């Protein structure tokens, strides 16, 4: 897998059977691959493998972890990952395959790495319509986590050359199938007990959602005002968290790194990609322990270490 500092040769290949075979082999090996969807180009990796997903963050240089969308080929696969209520069923039937992402509770034993959901118990999922992404899903036989294929801070890519401009040297393969159809990211709708919420407007409109679901949809803004906290899109532990801890107080569960062993370790060998892959599981474990406080060993503030440090700093301040 490419590390953030190694210069990787980036191949740009036209969408055909050979390219999809190459892409699927890279996905199986834990690499990430840029590939078009009907909305924007995505940067896809095996959603069941935390280290592969950490590679997405390393390539994008994203300074913090955001939960990612899981792409699947079929409704059967979707049901292994998310729990569909009746609104979710109706929306999937009406708009999949297509530019709609549903936020639903994670299914029991869903085979999804914690880093994909950023430790949440909900998951963002969609069946994309683009033949290239569909072909890769089928060839790999895996659910694929994919954010937009741009470096952090640059705009979403609708052409292979946009991807190349921001990620050349950071990823091994860009599958080129020309400009994407919609050019904006998928509509995101959360289905919760109290109803549907539009989290991100997109190609499918709120009116279309209401008609298909048969229930009204609220927008994220009004919900934020009426029910603060419900939109929390980040997991944070419930206990106080201390950073840069070189050893633990008696009431602390210490999450180690490198030479600091701790009660658990993000990466005994000091590998930041491995640490990112283990971060949310380590926080959940610390939260569930009998000790009332959490401490975390110091991490280097470089590469993907910055995203880990940012997430921990925000957990320490209870965002
Ligand atoms: O069109 C698209 O949706 C593209 C293509 C590649 O599929 N993907 C995309 O992914 O736009 P990304 O990572 O750029 O945006 C995903 C959004 C983020 O704003 C994230 O916070 C939100 O989805 N999200 C993911 N999981 C969530 C969850 N469990 N709860 C709330 N928001 C979630
Ligand atoms: Mg994006």
Coordinates of C-alpha atoms and ligand atoms in Angstrom, one line a residue:
X1 CA 0.0 0.0 0.0
X2 CA 1.3 3.5 -0.8
X3 CA 2.4 5.5 2.2
X4 CA 1.8 9.2 2.2
X5 CA 5.4 10.0 1.5
X6 CA 6.3 7.5 -1.2
X7 CA 5.9 8.7 -4.8
X8 CA 3.6 6.2 -6.4
X9 CA 3.3 5.8 -10.2
X10 CA -0.3 6.8 -11.1
X11 CA -1.7 4.9 -14.2
X12 CA -4.7 6.4 -15.9
X13 CA -6.5 3.7 -17.9
X14 CA -9.7 3.7 -20.0
X15 CA -12.6 1.8 -18.5
X16 CA -12.6 -1.7 -20.0
X17 CA -12.4 -5.3 -18.8
X18 CA -8.6 -5.3 -18.4
X19 CA -8.7 -2.1 -16.4
X20 CA -11.4 -3.4 -14.1
X21 CA -9.4 -6.6 -13.5
X22 CA -6.4 -4.5 -12.6
X23 CA -8.5 -2.3 -10.3
X24 CA -10.1 -5.4 -8.6
X25 CA -6.6 -6.9 -8.0
X26 CA -5.5 -3.6 -6.4
X27 CA -8.6 -3.5 -4.2
X28 CA -8.0 -7.1 -3.1
X29 CA -4.4 -6.1 -2.2
X30 CA -5.6 -3.3 0.1
X31 CA -4.9 -0.4 -2.3
X32 CA -7.3 2.4 -3.2
X33 CA -8.4 3.1 -6.7
X34 CA -10.1 6.2 -8.3
X35 CA -13.2 5.2 -10.3
X36 CA -16.2 7.2 -11.6
X37 CA -19.7 7.0 -10.2
X38 CA -22.7 8.7 -11.8
X39 CA -22.1 11.7 -9.4
X40 CA -18.3 12.3 -9.0
X41 CA -15.2 10.2 -9.2
X42 CA -14.7 8.2 -5.9
X43 CA -11.6 6.9 -4.2
X44 CA -12.6 3.3 -3.5
X45 CA -11.1 0.8 -1.0
X46 CA -12.2 -2.5 0.6
X47 CA -14.7 -1.4 3.3
X48 CA -14.1 -4.5 5.3
X49 CA -10.4 -3.8 5.8
X50 CA -9.5 -0.9 8.2
X51 CA -6.0 -0.6 6.8
X52 CA -7.2 -0.3 3.3
X53 CA -9.7 2.4 4.4
X54 CA -6.9 4.2 6.3
X55 CA -5.1 4.3 2.9
X56 CA -7.9 6.5 1.6
X57 CA -7.2 9.1 4.3
X58 CA -3.5 8.9 3.7
X59 CA -3.9 9.5 0.0
X60 CA -6.4 12.4 0.4
X61 CA -4.4 14.0 3.1
X62 CA -7.7 14.5 5.0
X63 CA -6.9 16.3 8.2
X64 CA -9.7 14.5 10.1
X65 CA -11.9 11.4 9.8
X66 CA -15.4 11.8 8.4
X67 CA -17.6 8.7 8.0
X68 CA -17.5 7.4 4.4
X69 CA -20.2 6.0 2.1
X70 CA -20.3 2.3 1.5
X71 CA -21.0 1.3 -2.1
X72 CA -22.5 -2.1 -2.9
X73 CA -23.7 -4.0 -6.0
X74 CA -27.0 -5.5 -4.8
X75 CA -29.8 -5.1 -2.2
X76 CA -28.8 -8.5 -0.7
X77 CA -25.4 -7.0 0.1
X78 CA -26.9 -3.8 1.4
X79 CA -29.1 -5.8 3.9
X80 CA -26.0 -7.4 5.4
X81 CA -24.6 -4.0 6.1
X82 CA -27.6 -1.8 7.0
X83 CA -31.0 -2.3 8.7
X84 CA -33.7 -1.1 6.4
X85 CA -36.9 0.3 7.8
X86 CA -39.9 0.8 5.5
X87 CA -38.9 4.3 4.4
X88 CA -35.5 2.9 3.6
X89 CA -37.0 0.1 1.6
X90 CA -39.2 2.5 -0.4
X91 CA -36.3 4.8 -1.1
X92 CA -34.0 2.1 -2.2
X93 CA -36.7 0.6 -4.5
X94 CA -37.4 4.0 -6.0
X95 CA -33.8 5.4 -6.5
X96 CA -31.3 2.5 -6.5
X97 CA -29.2 2.1 -8.5
X98 CA -28.6 5.9 -8.4
X99 CA -27.4 9.0 -6.7
X100 CA -29.1 8.5 -3.3
X101 CA -27.2 7.7 -0.1
X102 CA -29.2 6.4 2.9
X103 CA -28.0 6.7 6.5
X104 CA -29.4 3.7 8.4
X105 CA -28.5 1.7 11.5
X106 CA -25.6 -0.7 11.0
X107 CA -26.7 -4.3 10.7
X108 CA -25.7 -6.7 13.4
X109 CA -22.2 -8.1 12.6
X110 CA -22.0 -5.9 9.5
X111 CA -18.6 -6.7 7.9
X112 CA -17.6 -3.0 7.9
X113 CA -14.3 -1.5 9.4
X114 CA -14.9 0.9 12.2
X115 CA -13.0 3.6 10.3
X116 CA -15.7 3.6 7.6
X117 CA -18.4 4.7 10.0
X118 CA -15.9 6.7 12.1
X119 CA -17.1 4.6 15.1
X120 CA -20.8 5.4 14.6
X121 CA -23.6 2.8 14.8
X122 CA -25.1 4.1 11.6
X123 CA -23.8 3.6 8.1
X124 CA -24.1 5.6 4.8
X125 CA -24.8 3.2 1.9
X126 CA -25.8 3.3 -1.7
X127 CA -25.9 1.3 -4.9
X128 CA -24.3 3.4 -7.6
X129 CA -25.5 3.4 -11.2
X130 CA -22.3 4.0 -13.1
X131 CA -21.2 0.9 -15.1
X132 CA -17.5 1.3 -14.1
X133 CA -18.2 1.4 -10.3
X134 CA -20.8 -1.5 -10.8
X135 CA -18.2 -3.5 -12.7
X136 CA -15.6 -3.0 -9.9
X137 CA -18.1 -3.9 -7.2
X138 CA -18.9 -7.2 -9.0
X139 CA -15.2 -8.0 -9.9
X140 CA -14.0 -7.4 -6.4
X141 CA -17.0 -9.0 -4.6
X142 CA -16.5 -6.5 -1.8
X143 CA -18.4 -3.5 -0.4
X144 CA -16.3 -0.4 -1.3
X145 CA -15.9 2.7 0.9
X146 CA -15.4 5.7 -1.3
X147 CA -15.3 9.4 -0.7
X148 CA -14.9 11.9 -3.6
X149 CA -11.5 11.3 -5.2
X150 CA -10.0 14.7 -4.4
X151 CA -7.2 15.8 -2.1
X152 CA -8.6 17.4 1.1
X153 CA -9.7 21.0 0.4
X154 CA -10.0 20.7 -3.4
X155 CA -13.2 20.4 -5.3
X156 CA -14.9 17.2 -6.2
X157 CA -13.6 15.6 -9.4
X158 CA -16.0 15.0 -12.3
X159 CA -13.2 13.9 -14.8
X160 CA -10.1 11.7 -14.6
X161 CA -7.9 14.7 -15.1
X162 CA -9.4 16.4 -12.0
X163 CA -8.4 13.3 -10.0
X164 CA -4.9 13.3 -11.5
X165 CA -4.4 16.9 -10.7
X166 CA -5.0 16.4 -7.0
X167 CA -3.9 12.8 -6.4
X168 CA -1.2 12.0 -8.9
X169 CA 1.7 10.3 -7.1
X170 CA -0.6 9.3 -4.2
X171 CA -2.6 6.5 -5.8
X172 CA -1.8 3.7 -8.3
X173 CA -4.8 3.7 -10.7
X174 CA -7.4 6.1 -12.0
X175 CA -10.1 4.4 -14.1
X176 CA -11.1 6.9 -16.8
X177 CA -14.7 6.8 -18.1
X178 CA -15.0 10.4 -19.2
X179 CA -17.0 13.1 -17.4
X180 CA -19.5 12.0 -14.8
X181 CA -23.3 12.4 -15.4
X182 CA -24.5 14.4 -12.5
X183 CA -21.4 16.3 -11.5
X184 CA -22.6 16.8 -7.9
X185 CA -22.5 14.4 -5.0
X186 CA -25.4 12.1 -4.1
X187 CA -28.3 13.3 -2.0
X188 CA -28.0 12.0 1.6
X189 CA -31.1 11.1 3.6
X190 CA -31.0 9.7 7.1
X191 CA -33.9 7.5 8.2
X192 CA -34.4 7.6 12.0
X193 CA -37.3 6.7 14.3
X194 CA -38.8 10.2 14.1
X195 CA -38.6 10.3 10.3
X196 CA -36.5 11.3 7.3
X197 CA -33.9 14.1 7.3
X198 CA -32.1 15.5 4.3
X199 CA -28.5 15.8 5.3
X200 CA -27.1 16.8 1.9
X201 CA -29.1 18.1 -1.1
X202 CA -28.1 16.4 -4.4
X203 CA -29.4 15.1 -7.7
X204 CA -32.5 13.6 -6.2
X205 CA -34.8 16.3 -4.7
X206 CA -36.6 16.5 -1.4
X207 CA -39.9 16.4 -3.3
X208 CA -38.9 13.2 -5.0
X209 CA -37.9 11.7 -1.7
X210 CA -41.2 12.6 0.0
X211 CA -43.3 11.2 -2.9
X212 CA -41.4 7.9 -2.9
X213 CA -41.2 7.4 0.8
X214 CA -44.8 8.6 1.5
X215 CA -43.6 10.6 4.5
X216 CA -42.4 14.2 4.9
X217 CA -38.7 15.0 5.0
X218 CA -37.1 17.6 7.3
X219 CA -33.9 19.4 6.5
X220 CA -30.8 19.0 8.7
X221 CA -30.9 22.7 9.6
X222 CA -34.3 22.8 11.3
X223 CA -33.5 19.5 13.1
X224 CA -30.3 21.0 14.5
X225 CA -32.3 23.7 16.1
X226 CA -35.2 21.6 17.4
X227 CA -33.1 18.6 18.5
X228 CA -29.4 19.4 19.1
X229 CA -27.1 16.4 19.2
X230 CA -29.2 14.2 16.9
X231 CA -27.1 15.1 13.9
X232 CA -23.9 14.1 15.6
X233 CA -22.0 12.6 12.7
X234 CA -19.0 11.8 14.9
X235 CA -18.5 9.2 17.5
X236 CA -16.9 10.4 20.8
X237 CA -16.2 8.4 23.9
X238 CA -18.4 9.2 26.9
X239 CA -15.4 9.4 29.3
X240 CA -12.8 12.2 29.8
X241 CA -9.8 11.7 27.5
X242 CA -6.3 12.9 28.2
X243 CA -3.8 13.3 25.3
X244 CA 0.0 12.8 25.1
X245 CA 0.0 10.5 28.1
X246 CA 3.4 8.7 28.5
X247 CA 2.0 6.6 31.4
X248 CA -1.4 6.0 33.0
X249 CA -2.9 7.2 36.3
X250 CA -4.6 4.3 38.2
X251 CA -8.1 5.3 37.1
X252 CA -7.1 5.6 33.4
X253 CA -7.3 3.1 30.5
X254 CA -4.2 3.8 28.4
X255 CA -4.3 3.5 24.7
X256 CA -0.7 3.0 23.6
X257 CA 1.3 3.6 20.5
X258 CA 4.8 2.4 19.5
X259 CA 7.0 2.1 22.6
X260 CA 4.2 2.9 25.0
X261 CA 2.4 -0.4 25.4
X262 CA -0.7 0.7 27.2
X263 CA -3.8 -1.4 28.0
X264 CA -4.3 -1.7 24.3
X265 CA -2.2 -0.3 21.4
X266 CA -3.1 1.5 18.2
X267 CA 0.1 0.1 16.7
X268 CA 2.9 -1.6 18.7
X269 CA 5.3 -1.0 15.7
X270 CA 4.4 2.7 15.5
X271 CA 2.7 2.4 12.1
X272 CA 0.3 5.4 11.6
X273 CA -1.9 3.7 8.9
X274 CA -2.4 0.7 11.3
X275 CA -3.1 3.2 14.1
X276 CA -5.8 4.9 12.1
X277 CA -7.4 1.5 11.3
X278 CA -7.5 0.6 15.0
X279 CA -8.5 4.0 16.3
X280 CA -12.3 3.7 16.8
X281 CA -12.2 0.1 18.0
X282 CA -9.6 1.2 20.6
X283 CA -11.8 4.1 21.7
X284 CA -14.9 1.8 22.0
X285 CA -12.9 -0.7 24.0
X286 CA -11.6 2.1 26.4
X287 CA -15.1 3.4 26.8
X288 CA -16.4 0.0 27.7
X289 CA -13.6 -0.7 30.2
X290 CA -14.1 -0.5 34.0
X291 CA -11.8 2.5 34.3
X292 CA -13.5 6.0 34.4
X293 CA -10.9 7.9 32.3
X294 CA -9.0 7.4 29.0
X295 CA -5.5 8.4 28.2
X296 CA -3.8 8.2 24.8
X297 CA -0.1 8.0 24.1
X298 CA 1.6 10.7 22.0
X299 CA 1.4 10.3 18.2
X300 CA 3.5 11.9 15.5
X301 CA 1.6 14.9 14.1
X302 CA 2.4 14.1 10.5
X303 CA 0.7 12.4 7.6
X304 CA -2.4 10.4 8.7
X305 CA -1.2 11.0 12.3
X306 CA -2.8 14.5 11.9
X307 CA -6.2 13.0 11.3
X308 CA -5.8 10.8 14.3
X309 CA -4.7 13.6 16.5
X310 CA -7.5 15.8 15.3
X311 CA -10.1 13.2 16.1
X312 CA -8.6 12.6 19.6
X313 CA -8.4 16.3 20.3
X314 CA -12.0 16.7 19.4
X315 CA -13.0 13.7 21.5
X316 CA -11.0 15.3 24.4
X317 CA -13.1 18.5 24.0
X318 CA -16.4 16.6 23.7
X319 CA -17.5 18.0 20.3
Ligands
LIG1 O1 -21.8 11.0 -4.7 C1 -21.3 10.7 -3.7 O2 -21.9 10.5 -2.6 C2 -19.8 10.4 -3.7 C3 -19.5 9.2 -4.6 C4 -18.1 8.9 -4.7 O3 -20.3 8.1 -4.2 N1 -19.2 10.2 -2.4 C5 -19.1 11.3 -1.5 O4 -18.5 10.9 -0.3 O5 -19.6 12.4 -1.7 P1 -17.9 11.9 0.8 O6 -17.1 11.1 1.7 O7 -17.3 13.1 0.1 O8 -19.2 12.4 1.5 C6 -19.9 11.5 2.4 C7 -20.8 12.3 3.4 C8 -19.9 13.1 4.4 O9 -20.4 14.4 4.5 C9 -20.2 12.3 5.7 O10 -20.1 13.1 6.8 C10 -21.6 11.8 5.5 O11 -21.6 11.4 4.1 N2 -21.8 10.5 6.3 C11 -21.3 9.3 6.0 N3 -21.7 8.4 7.0 C12 -22.5 9.1 7.8 C13 -23.3 8.7 9.0 N4 -23.3 7.5 9.5 N5 -24.0 9.7 9.5 C14 -24.1 11.0 9.1 N6 -23.4 11.4 8.0 C15 -22.6 10.4 7.3
LIG2 MG1 -16.3 14.9 -0.6

